[in-house]
Amino acid sequence: MKRLESLDALRGFDMFFIMGGSSLIAALAALFPDNTVWQWAGEQMRHAEWEGLTHHDTIFPLFLFIAGTAWPFSLARQREKGFSQKDIIYKILRRGFMLIFLGWLYNGLLDFHLDTLRLCSVLSRIGMGWMLGALIYLSVKKERTLWYIIAFILLGYWAVMAGIPSPDAPAGTDIFSKEGSIACYLDKVILGPHSYKSNYDPEGLLSTIPAVATALLGMMAGQKLKEGKESPTKKALALAVAGLGLAGLAWAWHFLFPINKALWSSSFVCATASYSLLMLAFFYYIIDVKGWKHWDKFFVVIGMNSITIYMAQRFHLLDGLQHKLFDGLIALCPDTWQQSAEEVSWIAICWLFLYLLYRNKIFLKI
């Protein structure tokens, strides 16, 4: 079964911001403090304080959505190779728990401060969200039932969050605040010193449940691309229309259950799935439908080894090489431009590392 190049490119586009793209845009914005457009762009490279949505808030859910989109294609390839249901379940579980383990490594497992090791992480949420979503997708045969499950998850999470306040919150506390949220309370009580903050974890326990819906929405998009009877152009259009519909739903739901990344609110799921669908529709139409592929190589190289560069940056594997190769050139730049030059050099060294892996067909597969 043909691999969708658009998925690799979109994943690479997403990871580009983690790989230094966000820092570069923020550094450039600092050079133009009086420019409204640059200041807006710089603000988009930071997470919203609590409620609201910035571009930086879309990076994580887009990655999970893409992981979901790729699953129907991966599942079909496994079945073509004769894998049994038991084999497929084993591979799902292995991948999910491997991502959780990598998340612990990312959080400092090898420092052996096990009494304060943060148990939740971006990778653990991707692992849990994708794993549970993949098991549901594998087990449910009817598409309508999958849509019912997604709706049940989002509506059920809203009901719990809106109906059960934190037991230790003072009367009148906003039920969707850090102090009033049942999700934050559970993180505080159950995770304790293993939480990101003393009063909440943005990748916490209860908020992992709606992340399953994010993965499932990606899987539904992948199923549409894989099995839909429409022409490729109509498939891209259908994804875009669905994205616009979810944008409207997210906007309306925001007034009842605010868009909030830390809580992974149901409106946040709809808003980020909207963005993900629109981006997927664009990349799919441009790359796989129209065949305009020459521009996407930069992102494909990143997307084919996204977990590799994510972990490499955490372990500072490329820092020394960057300084050896680029510090002299950076010093030649005007002082005001040195931060931007440093960010460009970091992106360059990361991309060259990934390109070396790409050329030699070395890919970290989980």
CSV table of C-alpha atoms in Angstrom, one decimal:
chain,number,residue,atom,x,y,z
A,1,MET,CA,0.0,0.0,0.0
A,2,LYS,CA,1.4,3.4,-1.1
A,3,ARG,CA,2.7,5.6,1.7
A,4,LEU,CA,1.2,9.1,1.9
A,5,GLU,CA,4.0,11.5,1.5
A,6,SER,CA,1.8,14.3,2.8
A,7,LEU,CA,1.6,12.6,6.2
A,8,ASP,CA,5.4,12.6,6.6
A,9,ALA,CA,5.6,16.2,5.3
A,10,LEU,CA,2.9,17.4,7.7
A,11,ARG,CA,4.5,15.6,10.6
A,12,GLY,CA,7.8,17.2,9.7
A,13,PHE,CA,6.1,20.6,9.4
A,14,ASP,CA,4.7,20.1,12.9
A,15,MET,CA,8.0,19.0,14.4
A,16,PHE,CA,9.8,21.9,12.7
A,17,PHE,CA,8.4,24.2,15.4
A,18,ILE,CA,9.7,21.9,18.2
A,19,MET,CA,13.1,21.6,16.4
A,20,GLY,CA,13.7,25.3,16.7
A,21,GLY,CA,11.1,26.9,14.4
A,22,SER,CA,9.2,28.5,17.3
A,23,SER,CA,12.3,29.9,18.9
A,24,LEU,CA,13.5,31.3,15.5
A,25,ILE,CA,10.2,33.1,14.9
A,26,ALA,CA,10.2,34.4,18.5
A,27,ALA,CA,13.8,35.7,18.0
A,28,LEU,CA,12.8,37.4,14.8
A,29,ALA,CA,9.8,39.0,16.4
A,30,ALA,CA,12.0,40.5,19.1
A,31,LEU,CA,13.9,42.3,16.4
A,32,PHE,CA,10.7,44.2,15.3
A,33,PRO,CA,9.0,45.3,18.6
A,34,ASP,CA,6.9,47.9,16.8
A,35,ASN,CA,5.6,45.6,14.0
A,36,THR,CA,2.1,44.3,14.8
A,37,VAL,CA,2.4,41.3,12.5
A,38,TRP,CA,5.8,40.1,14.0
A,39,GLN,CA,4.5,40.6,17.5
A,40,TRP,CA,1.4,38.6,16.8
A,41,ALA,CA,3.7,35.9,15.3
A,42,GLY,CA,5.9,35.9,18.3
A,43,GLU,CA,2.9,35.5,20.6
A,44,GLN,CA,1.8,32.5,18.7
A,45,MET,CA,5.0,30.7,19.6
A,46,ARG,CA,4.0,30.6,23.3
A,47,HIS,CA,1.3,28.5,25.0
A,48,ALA,CA,-1.8,30.3,26.1
A,49,GLU,CA,-1.6,31.1,29.8
A,50,TRP,CA,-4.6,28.9,30.6
A,51,GLU,CA,-7.7,29.3,28.4
A,52,GLY,CA,-7.4,30.1,24.7
A,53,LEU,CA,-5.5,28.8,21.7
A,54,THR,CA,-2.2,29.8,20.1
A,55,HIS,CA,-0.4,28.0,17.3
A,56,HIS,CA,2.0,26.6,19.9
A,57,ASP,CA,-1.0,24.8,21.4
A,58,THR,CA,-1.7,23.0,18.2
A,59,ILE,CA,1.7,21.2,17.8
A,60,PHE,CA,1.1,18.4,20.3
A,61,PRO,CA,-2.5,17.5,19.3
A,62,LEU,CA,-1.6,17.7,15.6
A,63,PHE,CA,1.2,15.1,16.2
A,64,LEU,CA,-1.3,12.8,17.9
A,65,PHE,CA,-3.9,13.4,15.2
A,66,ILE,CA,-1.3,12.4,12.5
A,67,ALA,CA,-0.4,9.3,14.4
A,68,GLY,CA,-4.1,8.4,14.3
A,69,THR,CA,-4.3,9.2,10.6
A,70,ALA,CA,-1.5,6.8,9.8
A,71,TRP,CA,-3.0,3.9,11.7
A,72,PRO,CA,-5.6,2.7,9.2
A,73,PHE,CA,-2.8,2.4,6.6
A,74,SER,CA,-0.5,0.6,9.0
A,75,LEU,CA,-3.3,-1.7,10.0
A,76,ALA,CA,-4.0,-2.6,6.4
A,77,ARG,CA,-0.4,-3.3,5.7
A,78,GLN,CA,-0.2,-5.6,8.7
A,79,ARG,CA,-3.2,-7.5,7.6
A,80,GLU,CA,-1.8,-7.9,4.1
A,81,LYS,CA,1.3,-9.5,5.6
A,82,GLY,CA,-0.9,-12.0,7.4
A,83,PHE,CA,-0.6,-10.7,10.9
A,84,SER,CA,-3.2,-12.2,13.3
A,85,GLN,CA,-5.5,-10.1,15.5
A,86,LYS,CA,-3.3,-11.2,18.4
A,87,ASP,CA,-0.1,-10.1,16.7
A,88,ILE,CA,-1.6,-6.7,15.9
A,89,ILE,CA,-2.8,-6.1,19.5
A,90,TYR,CA,0.7,-7.0,20.7
A,91,LYS,CA,2.3,-4.5,18.3
A,92,ILE,CA,-0.2,-1.8,19.5
A,93,LEU,CA,0.6,-2.4,23.1
A,94,ARG,CA,4.4,-2.6,22.5
A,95,ARG,CA,4.3,0.8,20.7
A,96,GLY,CA,2.1,2.4,23.3
A,97,PHE,CA,4.2,1.4,26.2
A,98,MET,CA,7.5,2.1,24.4
A,99,LEU,CA,6.3,5.7,24.0
A,100,ILE,CA,5.4,5.9,27.7
A,101,PHE,CA,8.9,4.6,28.5
A,102,LEU,CA,10.6,7.1,26.2
A,103,GLY,CA,8.5,9.8,28.0
A,104,TRP,CA,10.1,8.7,31.3
A,105,LEU,CA,13.5,8.8,29.7
A,106,TYR,CA,12.8,12.3,28.5
A,107,ASN,CA,11.7,13.3,32.0
A,108,GLY,CA,14.9,12.1,33.6
A,109,LEU,CA,14.5,8.4,34.4
A,110,LEU,CA,18.3,7.9,34.2
A,111,ASP,CA,18.9,10.5,36.9
A,112,PHE,CA,17.3,8.0,39.2
A,113,HIS,CA,15.3,10.6,41.2
A,114,LEU,CA,12.4,8.2,41.2
A,115,ASP,CA,10.7,9.9,44.2
A,116,THR,CA,10.1,13.0,42.0
A,117,LEU,CA,10.2,11.6,38.5
A,118,ARG,CA,7.4,13.1,36.4
A,119,LEU,CA,5.2,10.2,35.3
A,120,CYS,CA,3.2,12.0,32.6
A,121,SER,CA,4.7,13.5,29.5
A,122,VAL,CA,4.0,14.5,25.9
A,123,LEU,CA,5.2,11.0,24.7
A,124,SER,CA,3.2,9.2,27.4
A,125,ARG,CA,0.0,11.0,26.3
A,126,ILE,CA,0.7,10.1,22.7
A,127,GLY,CA,1.4,6.6,23.7
A,128,MET,CA,-1.8,6.2,25.8
A,129,GLY,CA,-4.0,8.2,23.5
A,130,TRP,CA,-2.9,6.4,20.3
A,131,MET,CA,-2.8,3.0,22.0
A,132,LEU,CA,-6.3,3.2,23.4
A,133,GLY,CA,-7.6,4.7,20.2
A,134,ALA,CA,-6.0,2.0,18.1
A,135,LEU,CA,-7.5,-0.7,20.2
A,136,ILE,CA,-10.9,0.8,19.9
A,137,TYR,CA,-10.5,1.3,16.1
A,138,LEU,CA,-9.4,-2.4,15.8
A,139,SER,CA,-12.3,-3.7,17.8
A,140,VAL,CA,-15.2,-1.7,16.4
A,141,LYS,CA,-16.3,-2.7,12.9
A,142,LYS,CA,-18.9,0.0,12.2
A,143,GLU,CA,-17.9,3.6,11.4
A,144,ARG,CA,-21.1,4.9,13.0
A,145,THR,CA,-20.2,3.2,16.3
A,146,LEU,CA,-16.8,4.9,16.2
A,147,TRP,CA,-18.4,8.3,15.8
A,148,TYR,CA,-20.7,7.5,18.8
A,149,ILE,CA,-17.7,6.6,20.9
A,150,ILE,CA,-15.9,9.9,20.0
A,151,ALA,CA,-19.1,11.8,20.9
A,152,PHE,CA,-19.5,9.8,24.2
A,153,ILE,CA,-15.9,10.6,25.2
A,154,LEU,CA,-16.2,14.3,24.5
A,155,LEU,CA,-19.6,14.7,26.0
A,156,GLY,CA,-18.8,12.5,29.0
A,157,TYR,CA,-15.6,14.3,29.8
A,158,TRP,CA,-17.5,17.6,29.6
A,159,ALA,CA,-20.2,16.3,32.0
A,160,VAL,CA,-17.6,15.1,34.5
A,161,MET,CA,-15.6,18.3,34.3
A,162,ALA,CA,-18.7,20.6,34.6
A,163,GLY,CA,-20.5,18.5,37.2
A,164,ILE,CA,-17.8,17.4,39.6
A,165,PRO,CA,-15.8,20.3,41.2
A,166,SER,CA,-12.5,19.9,43.1
A,167,PRO,CA,-13.4,18.7,46.7
A,168,ASP,CA,-11.0,21.2,48.2
A,169,ALA,CA,-12.0,24.3,46.1
A,170,PRO,CA,-13.5,27.2,47.9
A,171,ALA,CA,-17.1,28.0,47.1
A,172,GLY,CA,-17.5,30.0,44.0
A,173,THR,CA,-14.2,28.8,42.4
A,174,ASP,CA,-14.3,28.5,38.6
A,175,ILE,CA,-14.9,24.8,38.0
A,176,PHE,CA,-12.5,25.0,35.0
A,177,SER,CA,-9.7,26.7,36.9
A,178,LYS,CA,-6.6,25.0,38.3
A,179,GLU,CA,-8.1,25.4,41.8
A,180,GLY,CA,-11.6,24.2,40.9
A,181,SER,CA,-11.0,21.5,38.3
A,182,ILE,CA,-11.5,17.9,39.2
A,183,ALA,CA,-8.8,16.9,36.7
A,184,CYS,CA,-6.2,19.1,38.4
A,185,TYR,CA,-7.4,17.8,41.8
A,186,LEU,CA,-6.8,14.2,40.7
A,187,ASP,CA,-3.4,15.0,39.4
A,188,LYS,CA,-2.5,16.7,42.7
A,189,VAL,CA,-3.8,13.9,44.9
A,190,ILE,CA,-2.8,10.8,42.8
A,191,LEU,CA,0.5,12.0,41.1
A,192,GLY,CA,1.7,14.2,44.0
A,193,PRO,CA,5.4,14.9,43.6
A,194,HIS,CA,5.3,13.1,40.2
A,195,SER,CA,3.2,15.9,38.8
A,196,TYR,CA,4.5,18.7,36.5
A,197,LYS,CA,3.3,21.3,38.9
A,198,SER,CA,2.2,21.0,42.5
A,199,ASN,CA,-1.4,21.8,41.5
A,200,TYR,CA,-1.8,20.3,38.0
A,201,ASP,CA,-0.2,18.4,35.2
A,202,PRO,CA,-0.9,19.5,31.6
A,203,GLU,CA,-0.5,15.9,30.5
A,204,GLY,CA,-2.4,14.5,33.5
A,205,LEU,CA,-4.6,11.5,34.2
A,206,LEU,CA,-8.2,12.5,33.5
A,207,SER,CA,-7.3,14.7,30.6
A,208,THR,CA,-5.8,11.8,28.8
A,209,ILE,CA,-9.3,10.5,28.1
A,210,PRO,CA,-10.3,13.2,25.6
A,211,ALA,CA,-6.8,12.7,24.0
A,212,VAL,CA,-8.1,9.3,22.9
A,213,ALA,CA,-10.8,11.2,20.9
A,214,THR,CA,-8.1,13.3,19.2
A,215,ALA,CA,-6.4,10.0,18.1
A,216,LEU,CA,-9.7,8.5,16.9
A,217,LEU,CA,-10.6,11.7,14.9
A,218,GLY,CA,-7.2,11.2,13.2
A,219,MET,CA,-8.0,7.6,12.5
A,220,MET,CA,-11.4,8.6,11.0
A,221,ALA,CA,-9.6,11.0,8.7
A,222,GLY,CA,-7.1,8.2,7.7
A,223,GLN,CA,-10.0,5.9,7.0
A,224,LYS,CA,-11.6,8.5,4.8
A,225,LEU,CA,-8.3,8.8,2.8
A,226,LYS,CA,-7.8,5.1,2.6
A,227,GLU,CA,-11.3,3.8,1.9
A,228,GLY,CA,-13.4,6.7,0.7
A,229,LYS,CA,-15.0,6.0,-2.8
A,230,GLU,CA,-14.7,9.7,-3.8
A,231,SER,CA,-11.9,11.1,-6.0
A,232,PRO,CA,-8.8,12.3,-4.1
A,233,THR,CA,-9.8,15.9,-4.8
A,234,LYS,CA,-13.2,15.3,-3.2
A,235,LYS,CA,-11.5,13.5,-0.2
A,236,ALA,CA,-9.4,16.6,0.4
A,237,LEU,CA,-12.5,18.8,0.1
A,238,ALA,CA,-14.4,16.6,2.6
A,239,LEU,CA,-11.6,16.9,5.1
A,240,ALA,CA,-11.5,20.6,4.8
A,241,VAL,CA,-15.3,20.9,5.2
A,242,ALA,CA,-15.1,18.7,8.3
A,243,GLY,CA,-12.4,20.9,9.6
A,244,LEU,CA,-14.6,24.0,9.2
A,245,GLY,CA,-17.5,22.3,10.8
A,246,LEU,CA,-15.4,21.4,13.8
A,247,ALA,CA,-14.1,24.9,14.0
A,248,GLY,CA,-17.7,26.1,14.4
A,249,LEU,CA,-18.4,23.5,17.0
A,250,ALA,CA,-15.3,24.4,19.0
A,251,TRP,CA,-16.2,28.1,18.9
A,252,ALA,CA,-19.8,27.4,20.2
A,253,TRP,CA,-18.6,24.9,22.8
A,254,HIS,CA,-15.9,27.3,24.1
A,255,PHE,CA,-18.6,29.4,25.8
A,256,LEU,CA,-19.6,26.4,27.9
A,257,PHE,CA,-16.4,24.4,28.2
A,258,PRO,CA,-13.5,26.8,27.4
A,259,ILE,CA,-10.7,25.8,25.0
A,260,ASN,CA,-7.9,24.8,27.3
A,261,LYS,CA,-4.8,22.7,26.4
A,262,ALA,CA,-3.9,21.9,29.9
A,263,LEU,CA,-7.3,20.3,30.5
A,264,TRP,CA,-7.5,19.0,26.9
A,265,SER,CA,-11.1,20.3,27.0
A,266,SER,CA,-13.6,18.9,24.6
A,267,SER,CA,-13.7,22.3,22.8
A,268,PHE,CA,-9.9,22.1,22.6
A,269,VAL,CA,-10.2,18.7,20.9
A,270,CYS,CA,-12.6,20.1,18.3
A,271,ALA,CA,-10.5,23.2,17.7
A,272,THR,CA,-7.2,21.4,17.2
A,273,ALA,CA,-8.9,18.6,15.2
A,274,SER,CA,-10.3,21.4,13.0
A,275,TYR,CA,-6.8,22.8,12.5
A,276,SER,CA,-5.4,19.3,11.9
A,277,LEU,CA,-8.0,18.4,9.3
A,278,LEU,CA,-7.5,21.7,7.4
A,279,MET,CA,-3.7,21.2,7.4
A,280,LEU,CA,-4.1,17.5,6.4
A,281,ALA,CA,-6.4,18.5,3.5
A,282,PHE,CA,-4.0,21.1,2.3
A,283,PHE,CA,-0.9,18.9,2.5
A,284,TYR,CA,-2.7,15.9,1.0
A,285,TYR,CA,-4.1,18.0,-1.9
A,286,ILE,CA,-0.9,19.7,-2.8
A,287,ILE,CA,1.4,16.7,-2.4
A,288,ASP,CA,-0.5,13.5,-3.0
A,289,VAL,CA,-3.3,14.8,-5.3
A,290,LYS,CA,-1.5,17.5,-7.4
A,291,GLY,CA,1.9,15.9,-7.1
A,292,TRP,CA,3.7,19.1,-6.2
A,293,LYS,CA,6.4,17.5,-4.1
A,294,HIS,CA,9.7,19.3,-4.7
A,295,TRP,CA,9.2,21.8,-1.8
A,296,ASP,CA,8.3,19.3,0.8
A,297,LYS,CA,11.6,17.4,1.1
A,298,PHE,CA,12.8,19.7,4.0
A,299,PHE,CA,9.8,18.6,6.1
A,300,VAL,CA,9.7,14.9,5.0
A,301,VAL,CA,13.3,14.5,6.3
A,302,ILE,CA,12.1,15.8,9.7
A,303,GLY,CA,8.9,13.8,9.7
A,304,MET,CA,10.5,10.5,8.9
A,305,ASN,CA,12.5,10.7,12.2
A,306,SER,CA,10.4,12.9,14.4
A,307,ILE,CA,10.8,10.9,17.6
A,308,THR,CA,14.6,10.7,17.0
A,309,ILE,CA,15.1,14.5,16.9
A,310,TYR,CA,12.7,15.0,19.8
A,311,MET,CA,14.8,12.7,22.0
A,312,ALA,CA,18.1,13.9,20.6
A,313,GLN,CA,17.4,17.5,21.6
A,314,ARG,CA,16.5,16.4,25.1
A,315,PHE,CA,19.8,14.6,25.5
A,316,HIS,CA,21.7,17.4,23.9
A,317,LEU,CA,23.4,15.1,21.4
A,318,LEU,CA,24.0,17.8,18.8
A,319,ASP,CA,24.8,20.9,21.0
A,320,GLY,CA,28.6,20.5,20.9
A,321,LEU,CA,28.6,20.0,17.1
A,322,GLN,CA,26.5,23.1,16.7
A,323,HIS,CA,28.9,25.3,18.7
A,324,LYS,CA,32.0,23.9,17.0
A,325,LEU,CA,30.6,24.6,13.5
A,326,PHE,CA,28.7,27.8,14.0
A,327,ASP,CA,29.8,29.8,17.0
A,328,GLY,CA,32.5,31.6,14.9
A,329,LEU,CA,30.0,32.6,12.2
A,330,ILE,CA,27.4,33.7,14.8
A,331,ALA,CA,30.0,36.0,16.4
A,332,LEU,CA,30.4,37.8,13.1
A,333,CYS,CA,26.7,38.8,13.1
A,334,PRO,CA,25.5,42.0,14.6
A,335,ASP,CA,24.6,41.6,18.3
A,336,THR,CA,20.9,42.1,17.7
A,337,TRP,CA,20.9,39.3,15.1
A,338,GLN,CA,23.0,36.7,17.0
A,339,GLN,CA,20.0,35.0,18.7
A,340,SER,CA,18.3,34.5,15.4
A,341,ALA,CA,21.5,33.3,13.8
A,342,GLU,CA,21.9,30.8,16.7
A,343,GLU,CA,18.4,29.5,16.1
A,344,VAL,CA,19.1,29.1,12.4
A,345,SER,CA,22.3,27.2,13.1
A,346,TRP,CA,20.5,24.9,15.5
A,347,ILE,CA,17.8,24.1,12.9
A,348,ALA,CA,20.5,23.5,10.3
A,349,ILE,CA,22.5,21.1,12.4
A,350,CYS,CA,19.4,19.2,13.4
A,351,TRP,CA,18.2,18.9,9.8
A,352,LEU,CA,21.6,17.8,8.5
A,353,PHE,CA,21.7,15.1,11.2
A,354,LEU,CA,18.2,13.9,10.1
A,355,TYR,CA,19.2,14.1,6.5
A,356,LEU,CA,22.2,11.8,7.1
A,357,LEU,CA,19.8,9.3,8.7
A,358,TYR,CA,17.3,9.8,5.8
A,359,ARG,CA,20.0,9.2,3.1
A,360,ASN,CA,21.1,6.0,4.8
A,361,LYS,CA,17.5,4.8,5.4
A,362,ILE,CA,17.9,4.8,9.2
A,363,PHE,CA,14.6,5.4,10.9
A,364,LEU,CA,13.5,5.0,14.5
A,365,LYS,CA,10.4,2.9,14.3
A,366,ILE,CA,8.3,2.4,17.4
